PDB file of C-alpha atoms in Angstrom:
ATOM      1  CA  MET A1048    -110.191-122.743 115.330  1.00  0.00           C
ATOM      2  CA  LYS A1049    -109.505-124.869 118.584  1.00  0.00           C
ATOM      3  CA  GLU A1050    -106.184-127.016 118.692  1.00  0.00           C
ATOM      4  CA  GLU A1051    -107.995-130.158 119.770  1.00  0.00           C
ATOM      5  CA  THR A1052    -110.304-130.273 116.841  1.00  0.00           C
ATOM      6  CA  LYS A1053    -109.507-133.015 114.139  1.00  0.00           C
ATOM      7  CA  ILE A1054    -109.928-132.954 110.409  1.00  0.00           C
ATOM      8  CA  TYR A1055    -111.684-136.021 109.184  1.00  0.00           C
ATOM      9  CA  GLU A1056    -109.068-138.002 107.566  1.00  0.00           C
ATOM     10  CA  ARG A1057    -111.339-140.116 105.110  1.00  0.00           C
ATOM     11  CA  GLY A1058    -112.969-136.740 104.074  1.00  0.00           C
ATOM     12  CA  LEU A1059    -112.442-135.832 100.381  1.00  0.00           C
ATOM     13  CA  GLU A1060    -109.389-133.703  99.359  1.00  0.00           C
ATOM     14  CA  GLU A1061    -111.588-132.031  96.740  1.00  0.00           C
ATOM     15  CA  TYR A1062    -115.101-132.358  95.504  1.00  0.00           C
ATOM     16  CA  PRO A1063    -115.976-133.267  92.069  1.00  0.00           C
ATOM     17  CA  LYS A1064    -116.628-130.277  89.941  1.00  0.00           C
ATOM     18  CA  SER A1065    -119.966-131.756  88.725  1.00  0.00           C
ATOM     19  CA  GLU A1066    -121.189-131.880  92.132  1.00  0.00           C
ATOM     20  CA  ILE A1067    -119.972-128.516  92.968  1.00  0.00           C
ATOM     21  CA  LEU A1068    -121.853-127.292  90.004  1.00  0.00           C
ATOM     22  CA  TRP A1069    -125.011-128.883  90.686  1.00  0.00           C
ATOM     23  CA  GLN A1070    -124.978-127.761  94.245  1.00  0.00           C
ATOM     24  CA  ASN A1071    -124.504-124.122  93.216  1.00  0.00           C
ATOM     25  CA  ILE A1072    -127.416-124.604  90.710  1.00  0.00           C
ATOM     26  CA  ILE A1073    -129.711-125.665  93.436  1.00  0.00           C
ATOM     27  CA  ILE A1074    -128.571-122.811  95.494  1.00  0.00           C
ATOM     28  CA  ILE A1075    -129.210-120.278  92.938  1.00  0.00           C
ATOM     29  CA  LEU A1076    -132.560-121.743  91.985  1.00  0.00           C
ATOM     30  CA  ILE A1077    -133.423-121.507  95.810  1.00  0.00           C
ATOM     31  CA  PHE A1078    -132.570-117.830  96.024  1.00  0.00           C
ATOM     32  CA  ALA A1079    -134.036-117.132  92.584  1.00  0.00           C
ATOM     33  CA  ILE A1080    -137.244-118.576  93.560  1.00  0.00           C
ATOM     34  CA  ALA A1081    -137.211-116.790  96.759  1.00  0.00           C
ATOM     35  CA  PHE A1082    -136.828-113.605  94.906  1.00  0.00           C
ATOM     36  CA  TRP A1083    -139.654-114.115  92.441  1.00  0.00           C
ATOM     37  CA  GLY A1084    -142.056-115.508  95.328  1.00  0.00           C
ATOM     38  CA  MET A1085    -141.636-112.523  97.266  1.00  0.00           C
ATOM     39  CA  TYR A1086    -141.711-110.055  94.065  1.00  0.00           C
ATOM     40  CA  SER A1087    -145.369-109.119  94.385  1.00  0.00           C
ATOM     41  CA  ILE A1088    -144.723-107.475  97.780  1.00  0.00           C
ATOM     42  CA  GLN A1089    -144.135-103.963  96.469  1.00  0.00           C
ATOM     43  CA  ILE A1090    -144.013-100.340  97.814  1.00  0.00           C
ATOM     44  CA  SER A1091    -144.695 -97.867  95.086  1.00  0.00           C
ATOM     45  CA  GLY A1092    -144.233-100.585  92.323  1.00  0.00           C
ATOM     46  CA  ILE A1093    -140.653-101.578  93.612  1.00  0.00           C
ATOM     47  CA  PRO A1094    -140.210-105.117  94.951  1.00  0.00           C
ATOM     48  CA  ILE A1095    -138.458-104.009  97.976  1.00  0.00           C
ATOM     49  CA  LEU A1096    -138.514-107.193  99.987  1.00  0.00           C
ATOM     50  CA  SER A1097    -137.081-109.174  97.081  1.00  0.00           C
ATOM     51  CA  LEU A1098    -134.318-106.436  96.364  1.00  0.00           C
ATOM     52  CA  ILE A1099    -133.289-106.185 100.354  1.00  0.00           C
ATOM     53  CA  TYR A1100    -133.399-110.171 100.451  1.00  0.00           C
ATOM     54  CA  LEU A1101    -131.076-110.181  97.513  1.00  0.00           C
ATOM     55  CA  GLY A1102    -128.867-107.829  98.803  1.00  0.00           C
ATOM     56  CA  TYR A1103    -128.643-109.478 102.013  1.00  0.00           C
ATOM     57  CA  VAL A1104    -127.719-112.998 100.419  1.00  0.00           C
ATOM     58  CA  ILE A1105    -125.166-111.441  98.184  1.00  0.00           C
ATOM     59  CA  VAL A1106    -123.199-109.493 101.026  1.00  0.00           C
ATOM     60  CA  VAL A1107    -123.367-111.977 103.793  1.00  0.00           C
ATOM     61  CA  LEU A1108    -122.998-115.128 101.569  1.00  0.00           C
ATOM     62  CA  VAL A1109    -120.535-114.161  99.277  1.00  0.00           C
ATOM     63  CA  PHE A1110    -118.481-111.745 101.554  1.00  0.00           C
ATOM     64  CA  VAL A1111    -119.269-111.954 105.162  1.00  0.00           C
ATOM     65  CA  LEU A1112    -119.310-115.946 105.530  1.00  0.00           C
ATOM     66  CA  ARG A1113    -116.528-116.287 102.927  1.00  0.00           C
ATOM     67  CA  LYS A1114    -114.133-114.222 105.130  1.00  0.00           C
ATOM     68  CA  HIS A1115    -114.995-115.644 108.543  1.00  0.00           C
ATOM     69  CA  LEU A1116    -115.655-119.271 107.525  1.00  0.00           C
ATOM     70  CA  CYS A1117    -113.894-120.072 104.561  1.00  0.00           C
ATOM     71  CA  THR A1118    -110.591-118.381 105.220  1.00  0.00           C
ATOM     72  CA  SER A1119    -110.037-120.800 108.275  1.00  0.00           C
ATOM     73  CA  CYS A1120    -111.421-123.704 106.461  1.00  0.00           C
ATOM     74  CA  TYR A1121    -109.276-127.035 105.027  1.00  0.00           C
ATOM     75  CA  TYR A1122    -110.707-126.377 101.741  1.00  0.00           C
ATOM     76  CA  TYR A1123    -109.317-122.619 101.487  1.00  0.00           C
ATOM     77  CA  ASP A1124    -108.120-122.425  98.010  1.00  0.00           C
ATOM     78  CA  LYS A1125    -109.367-125.893  97.212  1.00  0.00           C
ATOM     79  CA  TRP A1126    -112.698-127.169  95.629  1.00  0.00           C
ATOM     80  CA  CYS A1127    -115.158-127.834  98.495  1.00  0.00           C
ATOM     81  CA  THR A1128    -118.683-129.095  98.013  1.00  0.00           C
ATOM     82  CA  VAL A1129    -120.010-125.828  96.724  1.00  0.00           C
ATOM     83  CA  GLY A1130    -116.387-124.183  95.636  1.00  0.00           C
ATOM     84  CA  TRP A1131    -116.575-121.451  98.104  1.00  0.00           C
ATOM     85  CA  GLY A1132    -113.048-122.310  99.205  1.00  0.00           C
ATOM     86  CA  LYS A1133    -111.714-121.093  95.852  1.00  0.00           C
ATOM     87  CA  LEU A1134    -113.979-118.012  96.114  1.00  0.00           C
ATOM     88  CA  ALA A1135    -112.621-117.281  99.411  1.00  0.00           C
ATOM     89  CA  SER A1136    -109.002-117.519  98.496  1.00  0.00           C
ATOM     90  CA  ARG A1137    -109.649-114.849  95.648  1.00  0.00           C
ATOM     91  CA  LEU A1138    -111.336-112.493  98.003  1.00  0.00           C
ATOM     92  CA  PHE A1139    -109.496-112.881 101.225  1.00  0.00           C
ATOM     93  CA  LYS A1140    -106.129-114.061 102.862  1.00  0.00           C
ATOM     94  CA  LYS A1141    -105.807-117.310 104.751  1.00  0.00           C
ATOM     95  CA  ASN A1142    -107.116-117.173 108.257  1.00  0.00           C
ATOM     96  CA  SER A1143    -108.106-113.565 107.934  1.00  0.00           C
ATOM     97  CA  GLY A1144    -111.521-114.126 109.226  1.00  0.00           C
ATOM     98  CA  ASN A1145    -112.870-115.107 112.739  1.00  0.00           C
ATOM     99  CA  PHE A1146    -114.197-118.754 112.309  1.00  0.00           C
ATOM    100  CA  GLU A1147    -116.275-118.751 115.727  1.00  0.00           C
ATOM    101  CA  LEU A1148    -118.005-115.455 114.441  1.00  0.00           C
ATOM    102  CA  GLY A1149    -118.788-117.032 111.099  1.00  0.00           C
ATOM    103  CA  GLY A1150    -120.414-119.953 112.575  1.00  0.00           C
ATOM    104  CA  LYS A1151    -122.608-117.625 114.655  1.00  0.00           C
ATOM    105  CA  ILE A1152    -123.362-115.540 111.538  1.00  0.00           C
ATOM    106  CA  ALA A1153    -124.193-118.794 109.496  1.00  0.00           C
ATOM    107  CA  GLY A1154    -126.522-119.783 112.374  1.00  0.00           C
ATOM    108  CA  ILE A1155    -128.641-116.664 111.917  1.00  0.00           C
ATOM    109  CA  PHE A1156    -128.303-116.337 108.105  1.00  0.00           C
ATOM    110  CA  TRP A1157    -129.341-119.643 106.991  1.00  0.00           C
ATOM    111  CA  PRO A1158    -132.499-120.058 108.906  1.00  0.00           C
ATOM    112  CA  SER A1159    -133.308-116.418 108.022  1.00  0.00           C
ATOM    113  CA  VAL A1160    -133.072-116.861 104.264  1.00  0.00           C
ATOM    114  CA  MET A1161    -135.254-119.920 104.439  1.00  0.00           C
ATOM    115  CA  ILE A1162    -137.693-118.415 106.891  1.00  0.00           C
ATOM    116  CA  ILE A1163    -138.408-114.947 105.429  1.00  0.00           C
ATOM    117  CA  PRO A1164    -139.558-116.319 102.001  1.00  0.00           C
ATOM    118  CA  VAL A1165    -141.787-118.822 103.388  1.00  0.00           C
ATOM    119  CA  LEU A1166    -143.584-116.266 105.592  1.00  0.00           C
ATOM    120  CA  ALA A1167    -143.613-113.548 102.719  1.00  0.00           C
ATOM    121  CA  MET A1168    -145.229-116.259 100.293  1.00  0.00           C
ATOM    122  CA  ALA A1169    -147.646-117.334 102.891  1.00  0.00           C
ATOM    123  CA  ILE A1170    -148.697-113.816 103.816  1.00  0.00           C
ATOM    124  CA  SER A1171    -148.902-112.888 100.002  1.00  0.00           C
ATOM    125  CA  LEU A1172    -151.086-116.069  99.445  1.00  0.00           C
ATOM    126  CA  ILE A1173    -153.427-115.054 102.125  1.00  0.00           C
ATOM    127  CA  LEU A1174    -153.713-111.454 101.258  1.00  0.00           C
ATOM    128  CA  ASN A1175    -154.127-112.084  97.357  1.00  0.00           C
ATOM    129  CA  PHE A1176    -153.914-115.824  96.153  1.00  0.00           C
ATOM    130  CA  SER A1177    -151.920-116.465  93.439  1.00  0.00           C
ATOM    131  CA  THR A1178    -151.456-120.059  91.868  1.00  0.00           C
ATOM    132  CA  THR A1179    -147.691-118.729  90.903  1.00  0.00           C
ATOM    133  CA  VAL A1180    -146.821-117.914  94.389  1.00  0.00           C
ATOM    134  CA  LEU A1181    -148.190-121.080  95.492  1.00  0.00           C
ATOM    135  CA  ILE A1182    -146.119-123.188  92.873  1.00  0.00           C
ATOM    136  CA  LEU A1183    -143.078-121.051  93.738  1.00  0.00           C
ATOM    137  CA  LEU A1184    -143.607-121.727  97.613  1.00  0.00           C
ATOM    138  CA  ILE A1185    -144.084-125.484  96.915  1.00  0.00           C
ATOM    139  CA  ALA A1186    -140.960-125.586  94.668  1.00  0.00           C
ATOM    140  CA  PHE A1187    -138.758-123.523  97.395  1.00  0.00           C
ATOM    141  CA  LEU A1188    -139.814-125.906 100.122  1.00  0.00           C
ATOM    142  CA  VAL A1189    -138.949-129.037  97.711  1.00  0.00           C
ATOM    143  CA  LEU A1190    -135.619-127.444  96.788  1.00  0.00           C
ATOM    144  CA  ASN A1191    -134.780-126.755 100.315  1.00  0.00           C
ATOM    145  CA  ALA A1192    -135.390-130.286 101.480  1.00  0.00           C
ATOM    146  CA  ALA A1193    -133.220-131.640  98.383  1.00  0.00           C
ATOM    147  CA  ASN A1194    -130.474-129.132  99.385  1.00  0.00           C
ATOM    148  CA  PHE A1195    -130.379-130.427 102.867  1.00  0.00           C
ATOM    149  CA  SER A1196    -130.318-134.031 101.688  1.00  0.00           C
ATOM    150  CA  ARG A1197    -127.462-133.263  99.367  1.00  0.00           C
ATOM    151  CA  ARG A1198    -125.591-131.135 101.957  1.00  0.00           C
ATOM    152  CA  LYS A1199    -125.947-134.032 104.629  1.00  0.00           C
ATOM    153  CA  LYS A1200    -124.316-136.421 102.242  1.00  0.00           C
ATOM    154  CA  SER A1201    -121.639-133.774 101.267  1.00  0.00           C
ATOM    155  CA  CYS A1202    -120.848-133.019 104.984  1.00  0.00           C
ATOM    156  CA  GLY A1203    -120.378-136.546 105.583  1.00  0.00           C
ATOM    157  CA  ARG A1204    -117.365-136.735 103.099  1.00  0.00           C
ATOM    158  CA  CYS A1205    -116.030-133.185 104.484  1.00  0.00           C
ATOM    159  CA  LYS A1206    -112.671-132.876 106.155  1.00  0.00           C
ATOM    160  CA  MET A1207    -114.243-130.510 108.486  1.00  0.00           C
ATOM    161  CA  ARG A1208    -117.036-132.437 109.380  1.00  0.00           C
ATOM    162  CA  PHE A1209    -115.847-132.489 113.191  1.00  0.00           C
ATOM    163  CA  ILE A1210    -115.009-128.859 113.225  1.00  0.00           C
ATOM    164  CA  CYS A1211    -117.435-127.077 111.124  1.00  0.00           C
ATOM    165  CA  PRO A1212    -120.180-125.447 112.975  1.00  0.00           C
ATOM    166  CA  GLY A1213    -122.680-125.964 110.119  1.00  0.00           C
ATOM    167  CA  SER A1214    -121.884-129.572 109.316  1.00  0.00           C
ATOM    168  CA  ALA A1215    -125.114-131.497 108.812  1.00  0.00           C
ATOM    169  CA  ALA A1216    -123.104-134.862 109.216  1.00  0.00           C
ATOM    170  CA  LYS A1217    -123.099-136.624 112.436  1.00  0.00           C
ATOM    171  CA  LYS A1218    -120.009-135.722 114.494  1.00  0.00           C
ATOM    172  CA  MET A1219    -119.141-139.104 115.512  1.00  0.00           C
TER     173      MET A1219
END
């Protein structure tokens, strides 16, 4: 992290546990809907795309991003908006990652985990229409919109809002 960056002094020291729980429920629902929505895309009866997607999400979200973003975060070993600062402190030593690299990885990860399910479900609908997949696609899009709205509010109260490459809050 650069020395000239500043912590947002009016940011929350820790987020309320109810908000953390709600945020994690939304994120889990998003990934579960994506998994289920892509489930019909199978090779020899194996939902290969869903399984690859789930593996990708777990490895990158739980391990790679926690190492490279959260170990350098103000909220390391604290309750951030999703509680990942606490998770990172259980998995990795403080400042053991590369914050700049983490920002770049997050910039690839988040769009990919949103675009891949939308494309897969759209292709599935074109090839073999299913009301279930259509409902899942709509639910996926609605939950992502709701999650972005919550994220923007959460980022606005974050101590790292001026520093974090993924902040949805205005930098000023």
